[in-house]
mmCIF file of C-alpha atoms in Angstrom:
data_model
loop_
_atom_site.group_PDB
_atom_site.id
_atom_site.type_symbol
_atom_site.label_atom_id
_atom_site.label_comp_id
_atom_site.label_asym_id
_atom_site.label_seq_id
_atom_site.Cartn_x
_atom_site.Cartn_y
_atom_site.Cartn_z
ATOM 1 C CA UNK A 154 54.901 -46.509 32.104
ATOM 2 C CA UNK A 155 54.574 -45.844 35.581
ATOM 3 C CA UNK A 156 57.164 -43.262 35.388
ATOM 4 C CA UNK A 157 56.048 -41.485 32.639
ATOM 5 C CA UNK A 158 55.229 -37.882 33.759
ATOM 6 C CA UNK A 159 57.783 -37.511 36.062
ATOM 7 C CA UNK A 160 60.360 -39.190 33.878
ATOM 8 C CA UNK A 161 59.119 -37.011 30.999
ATOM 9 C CA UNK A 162 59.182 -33.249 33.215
ATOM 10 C CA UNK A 163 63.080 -32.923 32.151
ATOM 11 C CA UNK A 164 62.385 -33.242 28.657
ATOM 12 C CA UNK A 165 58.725 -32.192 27.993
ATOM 13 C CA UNK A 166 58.663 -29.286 24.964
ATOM 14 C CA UNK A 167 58.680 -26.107 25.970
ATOM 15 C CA UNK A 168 54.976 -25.433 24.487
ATOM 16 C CA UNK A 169 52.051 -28.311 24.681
ATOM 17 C CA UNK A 170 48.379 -27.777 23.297
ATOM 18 C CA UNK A 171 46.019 -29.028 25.886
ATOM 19 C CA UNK A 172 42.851 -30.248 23.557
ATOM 20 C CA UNK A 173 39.438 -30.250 25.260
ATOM 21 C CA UNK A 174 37.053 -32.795 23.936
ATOM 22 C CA UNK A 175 33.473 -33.724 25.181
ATOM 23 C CA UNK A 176 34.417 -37.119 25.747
ATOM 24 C CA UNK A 177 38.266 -37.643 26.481
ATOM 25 C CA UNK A 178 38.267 -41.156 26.698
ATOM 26 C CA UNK A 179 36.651 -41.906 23.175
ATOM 27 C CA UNK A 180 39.614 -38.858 22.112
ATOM 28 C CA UNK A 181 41.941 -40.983 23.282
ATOM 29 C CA UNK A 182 41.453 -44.178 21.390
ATOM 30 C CA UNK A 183 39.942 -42.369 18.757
ATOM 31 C CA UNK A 184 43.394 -40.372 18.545
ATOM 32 C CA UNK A 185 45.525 -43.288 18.374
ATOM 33 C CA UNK A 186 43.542 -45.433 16.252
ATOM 34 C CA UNK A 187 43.266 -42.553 13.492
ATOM 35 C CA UNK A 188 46.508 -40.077 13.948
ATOM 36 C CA UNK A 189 48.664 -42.928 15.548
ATOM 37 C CA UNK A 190 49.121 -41.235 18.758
ATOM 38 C CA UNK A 191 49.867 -42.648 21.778
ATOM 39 C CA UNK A 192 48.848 -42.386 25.588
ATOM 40 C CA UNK A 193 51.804 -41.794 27.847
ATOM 41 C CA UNK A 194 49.964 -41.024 31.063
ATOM 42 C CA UNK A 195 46.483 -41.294 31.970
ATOM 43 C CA UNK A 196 45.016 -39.602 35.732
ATOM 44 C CA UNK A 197 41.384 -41.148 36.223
ATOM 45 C CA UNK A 198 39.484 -40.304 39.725
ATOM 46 C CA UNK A 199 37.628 -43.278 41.826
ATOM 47 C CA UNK A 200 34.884 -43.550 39.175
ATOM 48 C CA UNK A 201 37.394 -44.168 36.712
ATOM 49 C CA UNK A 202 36.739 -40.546 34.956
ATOM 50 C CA UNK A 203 39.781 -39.281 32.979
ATOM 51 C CA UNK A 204 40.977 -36.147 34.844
ATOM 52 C CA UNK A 205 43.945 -35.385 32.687
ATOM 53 C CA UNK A 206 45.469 -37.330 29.819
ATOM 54 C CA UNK A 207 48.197 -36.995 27.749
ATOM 55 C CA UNK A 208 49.644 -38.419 24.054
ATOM 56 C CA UNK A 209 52.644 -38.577 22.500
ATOM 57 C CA UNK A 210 53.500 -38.129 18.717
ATOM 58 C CA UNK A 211 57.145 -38.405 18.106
ATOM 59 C CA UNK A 212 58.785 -35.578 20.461
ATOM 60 C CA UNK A 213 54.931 -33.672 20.383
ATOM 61 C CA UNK A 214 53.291 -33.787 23.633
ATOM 62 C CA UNK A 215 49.187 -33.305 23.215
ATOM 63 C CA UNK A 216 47.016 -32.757 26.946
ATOM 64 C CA UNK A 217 43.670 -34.487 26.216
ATOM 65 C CA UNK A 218 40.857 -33.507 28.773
ATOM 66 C CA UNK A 219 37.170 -32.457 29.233
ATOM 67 C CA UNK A 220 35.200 -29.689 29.316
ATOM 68 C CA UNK A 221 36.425 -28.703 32.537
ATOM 69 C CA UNK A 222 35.982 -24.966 33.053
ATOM 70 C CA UNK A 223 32.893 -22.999 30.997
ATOM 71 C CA UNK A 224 36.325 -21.297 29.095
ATOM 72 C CA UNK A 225 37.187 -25.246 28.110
ATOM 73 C CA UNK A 226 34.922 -26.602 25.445
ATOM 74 C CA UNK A 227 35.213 -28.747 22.086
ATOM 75 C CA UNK A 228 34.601 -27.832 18.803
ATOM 76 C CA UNK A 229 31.664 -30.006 19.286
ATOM 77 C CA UNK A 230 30.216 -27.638 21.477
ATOM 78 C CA UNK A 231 31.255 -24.514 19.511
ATOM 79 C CA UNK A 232 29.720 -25.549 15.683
ATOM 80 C CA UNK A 233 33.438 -26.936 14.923
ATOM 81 C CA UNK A 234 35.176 -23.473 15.518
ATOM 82 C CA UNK A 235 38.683 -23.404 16.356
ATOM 83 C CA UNK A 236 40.245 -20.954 18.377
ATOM 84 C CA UNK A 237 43.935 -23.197 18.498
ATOM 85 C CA UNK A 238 44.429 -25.447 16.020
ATOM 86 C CA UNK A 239 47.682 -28.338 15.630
ATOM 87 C CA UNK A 240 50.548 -29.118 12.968
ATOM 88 C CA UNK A 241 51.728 -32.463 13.166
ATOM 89 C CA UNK A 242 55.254 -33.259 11.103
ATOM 90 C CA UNK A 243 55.096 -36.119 9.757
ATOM 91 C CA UNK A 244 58.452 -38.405 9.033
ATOM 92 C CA UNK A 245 57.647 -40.344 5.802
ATOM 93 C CA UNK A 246 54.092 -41.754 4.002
ATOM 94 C CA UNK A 247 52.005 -38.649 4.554
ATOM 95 C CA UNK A 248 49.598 -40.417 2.268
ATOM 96 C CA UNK A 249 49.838 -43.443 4.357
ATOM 97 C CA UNK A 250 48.981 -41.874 7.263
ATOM 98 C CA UNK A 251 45.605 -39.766 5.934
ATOM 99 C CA UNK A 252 44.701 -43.172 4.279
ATOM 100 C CA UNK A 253 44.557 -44.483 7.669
ATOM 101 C CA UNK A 254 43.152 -41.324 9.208
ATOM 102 C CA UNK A 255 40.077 -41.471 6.598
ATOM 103 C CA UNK A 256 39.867 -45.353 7.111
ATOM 104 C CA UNK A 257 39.363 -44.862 10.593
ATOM 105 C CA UNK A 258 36.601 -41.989 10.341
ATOM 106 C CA UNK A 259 38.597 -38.644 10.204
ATOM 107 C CA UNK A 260 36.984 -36.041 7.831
ATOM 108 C CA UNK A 261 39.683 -35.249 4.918
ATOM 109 C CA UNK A 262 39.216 -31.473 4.345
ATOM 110 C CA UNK A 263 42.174 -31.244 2.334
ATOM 111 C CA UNK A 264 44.965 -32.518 0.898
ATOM 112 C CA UNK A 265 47.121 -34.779 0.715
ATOM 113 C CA UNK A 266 48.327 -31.972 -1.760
ATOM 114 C CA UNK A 267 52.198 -30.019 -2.178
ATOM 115 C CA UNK A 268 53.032 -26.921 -0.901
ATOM 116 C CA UNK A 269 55.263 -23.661 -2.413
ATOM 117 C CA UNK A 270 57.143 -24.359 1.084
ATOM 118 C CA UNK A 271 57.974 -28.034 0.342
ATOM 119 C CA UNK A 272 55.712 -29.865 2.802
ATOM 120 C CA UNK A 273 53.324 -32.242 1.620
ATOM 121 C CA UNK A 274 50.099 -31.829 3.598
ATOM 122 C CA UNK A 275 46.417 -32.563 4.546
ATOM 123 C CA UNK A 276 43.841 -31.498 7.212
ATOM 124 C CA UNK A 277 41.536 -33.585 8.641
ATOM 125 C CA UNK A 278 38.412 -33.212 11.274
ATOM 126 C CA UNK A 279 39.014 -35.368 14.872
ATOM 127 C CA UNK A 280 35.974 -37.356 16.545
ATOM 128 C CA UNK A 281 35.172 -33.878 17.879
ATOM 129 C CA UNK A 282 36.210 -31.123 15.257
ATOM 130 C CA UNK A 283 39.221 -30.200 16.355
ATOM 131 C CA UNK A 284 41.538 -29.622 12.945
ATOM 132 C CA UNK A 285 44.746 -31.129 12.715
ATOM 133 C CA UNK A 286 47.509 -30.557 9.700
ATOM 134 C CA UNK A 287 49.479 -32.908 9.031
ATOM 135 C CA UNK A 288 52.595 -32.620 7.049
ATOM 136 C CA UNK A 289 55.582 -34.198 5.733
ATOM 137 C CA UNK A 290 58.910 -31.913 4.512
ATOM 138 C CA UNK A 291 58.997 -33.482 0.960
ATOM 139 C CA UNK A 292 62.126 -30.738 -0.586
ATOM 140 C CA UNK A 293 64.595 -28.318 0.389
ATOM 141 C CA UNK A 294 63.386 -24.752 -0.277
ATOM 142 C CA UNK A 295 65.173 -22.090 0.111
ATOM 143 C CA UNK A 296 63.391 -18.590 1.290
ATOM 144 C CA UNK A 297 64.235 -16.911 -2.239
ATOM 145 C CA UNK A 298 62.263 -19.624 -3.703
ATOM 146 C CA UNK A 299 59.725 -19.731 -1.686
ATOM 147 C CA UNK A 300 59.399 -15.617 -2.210
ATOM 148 C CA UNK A 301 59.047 -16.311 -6.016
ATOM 149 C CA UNK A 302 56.703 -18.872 -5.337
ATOM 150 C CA UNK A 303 54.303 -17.250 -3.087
ATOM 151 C CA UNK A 304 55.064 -13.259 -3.226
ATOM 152 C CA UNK A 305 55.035 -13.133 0.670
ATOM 153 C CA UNK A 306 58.700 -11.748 1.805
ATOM 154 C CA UNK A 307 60.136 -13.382 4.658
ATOM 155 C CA UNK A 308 61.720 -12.050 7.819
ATOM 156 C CA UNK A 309 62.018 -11.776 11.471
ATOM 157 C CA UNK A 310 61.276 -8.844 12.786
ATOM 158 C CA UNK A 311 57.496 -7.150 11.031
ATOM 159 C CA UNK A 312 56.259 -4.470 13.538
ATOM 160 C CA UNK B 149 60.125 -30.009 16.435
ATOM 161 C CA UNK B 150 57.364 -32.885 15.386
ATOM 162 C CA UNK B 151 53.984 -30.932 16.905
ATOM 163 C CA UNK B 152 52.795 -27.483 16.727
ATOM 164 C CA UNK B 153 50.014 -25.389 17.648
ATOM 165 C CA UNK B 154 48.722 -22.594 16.098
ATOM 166 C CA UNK B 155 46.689 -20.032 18.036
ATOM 167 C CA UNK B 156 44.207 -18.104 16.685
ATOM 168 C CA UNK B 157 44.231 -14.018 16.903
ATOM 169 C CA UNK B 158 42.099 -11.343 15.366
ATOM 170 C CA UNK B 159 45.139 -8.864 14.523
ATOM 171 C CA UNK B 160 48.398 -10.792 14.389
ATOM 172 C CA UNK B 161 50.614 -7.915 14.021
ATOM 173 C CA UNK B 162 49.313 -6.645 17.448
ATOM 174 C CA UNK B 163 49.690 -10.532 19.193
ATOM 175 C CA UNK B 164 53.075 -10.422 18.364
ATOM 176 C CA UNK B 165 53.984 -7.323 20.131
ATOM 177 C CA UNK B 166 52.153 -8.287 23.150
ATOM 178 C CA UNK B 167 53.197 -11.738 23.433
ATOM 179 C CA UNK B 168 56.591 -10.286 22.902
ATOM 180 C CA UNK B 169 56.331 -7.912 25.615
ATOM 181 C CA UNK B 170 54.019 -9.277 27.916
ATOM 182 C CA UNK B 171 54.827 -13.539 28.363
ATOM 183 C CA UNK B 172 58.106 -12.639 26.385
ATOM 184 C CA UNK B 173 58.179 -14.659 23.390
ATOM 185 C CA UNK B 174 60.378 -13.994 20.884
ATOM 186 C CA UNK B 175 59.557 -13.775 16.753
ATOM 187 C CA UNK B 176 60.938 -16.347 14.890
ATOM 188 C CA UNK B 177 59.609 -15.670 11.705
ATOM 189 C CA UNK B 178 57.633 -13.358 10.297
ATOM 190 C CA UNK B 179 55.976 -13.338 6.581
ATOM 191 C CA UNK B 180 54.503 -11.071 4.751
ATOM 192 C CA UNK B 181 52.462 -10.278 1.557
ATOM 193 C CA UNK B 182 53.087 -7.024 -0.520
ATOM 194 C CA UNK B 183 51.274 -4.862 1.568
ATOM 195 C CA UNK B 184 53.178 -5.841 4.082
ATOM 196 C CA UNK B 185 50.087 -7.731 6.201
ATOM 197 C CA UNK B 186 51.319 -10.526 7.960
ATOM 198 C CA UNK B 187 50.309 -13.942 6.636
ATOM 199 C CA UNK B 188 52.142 -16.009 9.053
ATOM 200 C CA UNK B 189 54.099 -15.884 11.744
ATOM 201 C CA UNK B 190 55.821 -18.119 13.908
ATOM 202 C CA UNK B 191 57.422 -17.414 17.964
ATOM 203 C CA UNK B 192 59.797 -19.164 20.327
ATOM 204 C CA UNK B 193 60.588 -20.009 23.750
ATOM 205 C CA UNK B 194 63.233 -22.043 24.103
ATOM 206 C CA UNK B 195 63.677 -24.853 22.475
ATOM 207 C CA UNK B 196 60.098 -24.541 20.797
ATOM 208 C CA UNK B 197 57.739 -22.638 18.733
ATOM 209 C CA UNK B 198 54.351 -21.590 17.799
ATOM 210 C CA UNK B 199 52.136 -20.218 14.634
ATOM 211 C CA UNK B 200 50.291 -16.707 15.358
ATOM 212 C CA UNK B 201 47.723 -16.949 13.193
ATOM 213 C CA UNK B 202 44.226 -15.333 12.218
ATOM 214 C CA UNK B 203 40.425 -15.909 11.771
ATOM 215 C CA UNK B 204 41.222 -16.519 8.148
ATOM 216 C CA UNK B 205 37.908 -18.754 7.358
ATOM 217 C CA UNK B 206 34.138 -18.827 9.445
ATOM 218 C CA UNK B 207 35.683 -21.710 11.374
ATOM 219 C CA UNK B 208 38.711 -20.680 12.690
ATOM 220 C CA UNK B 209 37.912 -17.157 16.038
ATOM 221 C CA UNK B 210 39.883 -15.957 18.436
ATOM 222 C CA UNK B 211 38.280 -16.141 22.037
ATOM 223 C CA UNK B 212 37.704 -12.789 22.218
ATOM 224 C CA UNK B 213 34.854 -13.585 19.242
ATOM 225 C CA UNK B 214 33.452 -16.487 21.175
ATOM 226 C CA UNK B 215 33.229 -15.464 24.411
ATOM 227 C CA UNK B 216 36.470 -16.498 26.232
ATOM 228 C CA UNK B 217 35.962 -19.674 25.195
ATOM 229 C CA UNK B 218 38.880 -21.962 24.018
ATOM 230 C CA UNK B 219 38.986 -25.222 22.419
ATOM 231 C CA UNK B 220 42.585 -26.118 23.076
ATOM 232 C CA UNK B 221 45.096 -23.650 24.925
ATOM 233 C CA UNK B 222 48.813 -23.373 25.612
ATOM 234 C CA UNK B 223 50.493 -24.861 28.305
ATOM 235 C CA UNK B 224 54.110 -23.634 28.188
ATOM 236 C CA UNK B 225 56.977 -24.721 30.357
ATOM 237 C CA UNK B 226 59.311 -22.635 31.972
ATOM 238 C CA UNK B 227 62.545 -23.713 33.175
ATOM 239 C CA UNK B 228 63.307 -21.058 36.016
ATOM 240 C CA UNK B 229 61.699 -18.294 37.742
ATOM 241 C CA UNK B 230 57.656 -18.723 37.360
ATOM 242 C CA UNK B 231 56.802 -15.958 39.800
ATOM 243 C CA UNK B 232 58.956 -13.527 37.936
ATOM 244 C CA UNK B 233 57.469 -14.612 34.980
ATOM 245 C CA UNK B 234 54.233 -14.056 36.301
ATOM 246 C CA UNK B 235 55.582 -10.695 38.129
ATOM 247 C CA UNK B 236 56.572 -9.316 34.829
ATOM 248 C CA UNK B 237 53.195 -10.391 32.834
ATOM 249 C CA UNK B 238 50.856 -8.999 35.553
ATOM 250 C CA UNK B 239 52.614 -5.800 35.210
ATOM 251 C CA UNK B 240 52.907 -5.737 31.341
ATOM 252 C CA UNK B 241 49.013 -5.984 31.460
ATOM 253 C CA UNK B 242 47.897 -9.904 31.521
ATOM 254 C CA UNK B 243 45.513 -10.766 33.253
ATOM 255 C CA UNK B 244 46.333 -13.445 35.908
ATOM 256 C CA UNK B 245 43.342 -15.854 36.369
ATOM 257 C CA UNK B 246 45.255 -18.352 38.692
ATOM 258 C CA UNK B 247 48.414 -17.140 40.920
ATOM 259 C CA UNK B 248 51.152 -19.414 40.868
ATOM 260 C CA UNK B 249 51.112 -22.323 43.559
ATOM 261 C CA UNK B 250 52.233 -25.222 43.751
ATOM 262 C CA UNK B 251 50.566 -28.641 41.963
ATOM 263 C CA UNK B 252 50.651 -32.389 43.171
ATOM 264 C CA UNK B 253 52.650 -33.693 40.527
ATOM 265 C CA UNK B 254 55.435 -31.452 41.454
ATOM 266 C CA UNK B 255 55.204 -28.054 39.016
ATOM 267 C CA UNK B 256 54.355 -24.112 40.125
ATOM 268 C CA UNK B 257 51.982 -23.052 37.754
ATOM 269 C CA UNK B 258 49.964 -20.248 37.081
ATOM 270 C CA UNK B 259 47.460 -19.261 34.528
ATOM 271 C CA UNK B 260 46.915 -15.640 32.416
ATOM 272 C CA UNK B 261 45.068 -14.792 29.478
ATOM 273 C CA UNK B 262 46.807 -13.174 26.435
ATOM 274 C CA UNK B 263 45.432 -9.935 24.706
ATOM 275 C CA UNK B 264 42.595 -12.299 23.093
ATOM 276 C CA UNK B 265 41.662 -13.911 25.853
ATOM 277 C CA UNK B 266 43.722 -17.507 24.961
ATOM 278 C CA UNK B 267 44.664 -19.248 28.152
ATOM 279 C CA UNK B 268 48.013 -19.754 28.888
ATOM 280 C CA UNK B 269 49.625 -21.911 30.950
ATOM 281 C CA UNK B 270 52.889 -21.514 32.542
ATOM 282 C CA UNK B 271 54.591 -24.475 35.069
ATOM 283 C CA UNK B 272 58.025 -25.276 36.027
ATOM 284 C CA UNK B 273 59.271 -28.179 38.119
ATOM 285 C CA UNK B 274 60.271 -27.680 41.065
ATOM 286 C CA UNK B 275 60.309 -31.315 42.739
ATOM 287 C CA UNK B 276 60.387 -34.888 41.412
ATOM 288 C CA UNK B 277 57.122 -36.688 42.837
ATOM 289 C CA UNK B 278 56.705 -40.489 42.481
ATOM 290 C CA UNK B 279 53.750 -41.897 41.049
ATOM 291 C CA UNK B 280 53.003 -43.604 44.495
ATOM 292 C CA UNK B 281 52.844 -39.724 46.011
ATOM 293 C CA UNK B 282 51.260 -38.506 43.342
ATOM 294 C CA UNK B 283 48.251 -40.740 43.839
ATOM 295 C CA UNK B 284 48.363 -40.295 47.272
ATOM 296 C CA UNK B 285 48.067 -36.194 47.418
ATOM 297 C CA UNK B 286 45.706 -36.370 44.541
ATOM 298 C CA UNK B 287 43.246 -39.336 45.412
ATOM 299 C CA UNK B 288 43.728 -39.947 41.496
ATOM 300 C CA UNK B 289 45.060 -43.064 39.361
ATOM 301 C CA UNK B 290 47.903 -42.408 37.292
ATOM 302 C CA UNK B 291 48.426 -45.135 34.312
ATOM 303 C CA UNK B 292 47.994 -46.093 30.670
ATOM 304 C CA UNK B 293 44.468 -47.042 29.542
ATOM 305 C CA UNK B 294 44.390 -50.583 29.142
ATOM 306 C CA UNK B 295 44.520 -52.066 25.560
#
């Protein structure tokens, strides 16, 4: 594991949330426990503080730290609002996996329930109040169907 | 693409212009409801993506309704060229709140806020550090947690 970050910098996604939570180290086990994340890299200072964390969910990259600036704080601090919120795609056993979730402690706000684009999904509440959605791809739509189903009109280019 | 984050706006149709022209994103997809409102949009940067969305219940603000504050924020990765990155979004309007310089663990970063006052993060690598030098420069501990 040693070689994690650096080994990682080639092939890191081009866009990573960075999550701020009150208390990053009870995120982190809290995260893998419930969501089945896991820690790739860990920087902790001589007190043994977490500085900077970071989990891995498939070939998702999460940052997990503290409230470290006054612009950096957890829904806990904020009465659970949101201003960024994460999807999570989910292979196979999306039920499986918010069975766990709820098992573990996670708030179940929705779901697991089908959706007009073909995921199967639910939403759950973190340690902290962060919102994740999870969501598995569960049939092939195609974008005239999922017109008919919704009566939103797809494209690229809205201005 | 097994993670993504969706980032919270009060007009969507007016993130997606400025993210376009600003940080230079590009729309991916864009969908709308029949009066043409936009009810969800995604944009790209290479080989990944992000939702544009909107404060569509009492629990989901953009900063600019809570006080710059942000509860998660972007850190995107650039493969080439930070300071003309940074160059071009300084002049397209952002507002830079750390210059680029160079980080410990071997990136050039530099931070801006968006029209909404989400910050963004933008690094590129531009050396391979060890773990041994990283501790070193930082005075930090670099591992797993211990199961």
């Amino acid at each position: 594991m040693e070689t994690a970050m650096s080994a990682e910098a080639q092939t890191r996604p081009a866009f990573i949330p960075a999550l701020a939570y009150k208390d990053p180290r009870a995120a982190l086990d809290w995260l893998e426990r419930a969501f089945g994340f896991e820690v790739s890299g860990v920087f902790t200072d001589s007190k043994g503080a977490i500085v900077h964390a970071e989990m891995v969910h498939g070939d998702g990259v999460v940052m997990i730290g503290g409230e470290w600036e006054g612009w950096a704080m957890s829904p806990a601090s904020t009465d659970g609002v949101n201003t960024q919120r994460v999807h999570v795609r989910i292979a196979q056993d999306i039920d499986g996996h918010c069975g766990r979730a709820r098992a573990v402690g996670a708030t179940i706000v929705m779901g697991p329930g089908d959706a007009f684009y073909g995921d199967r999904s639910y939403v759950a509440l973190d340690l902290e109040g962060h919102r994740w959605t999870f969501s598995q791809a569960i049939k092939d739509v195609t974008v005239e169907e999922m017109e008919k189903a919704s009566g939103f009109k797809f494209s690229k280019a809205a201005s | 693409m097994s993670l993504v984050a969706a980032l919270i706006y009060k007009d969507n149709r007016a993130a997606l212009e400025w993210l376009e022209r600003v940080f230079g994103f590009e729309r991916r997809m864009v969908l709308v409801d029949s009066d043409d409102a936009i009810v969800h949009a995604e944009m790209s940067h290479g080989d990944s993506f992000f939702m544009v969305g909107m404060e569509w219940t009492s629990w989901t603000k953009s900063p600019a309704a809570l006080g710059g504050v942000n509860t998660q924020f972007m850190h995107a990765r650039l493969q080439s060229d930070i300071d003309g990155h940074c160059a071009r979004a300084r002049a397209a309007g952002a507002q830079i709140i750390e210059e680029p310089s160079d980080q410990f663990y071997g990136d050039r970063r530099y931070r801006a806020l968006d029209l909404d006052g989400h910050v963004w993060t933008f690094a590129q690598t531009v050396r391979e550090v060890s773990t041994e030098d990283m501790e070193k420069a930082s005075g930090l501990t670099l591992k797993t947690l211990p199961k």
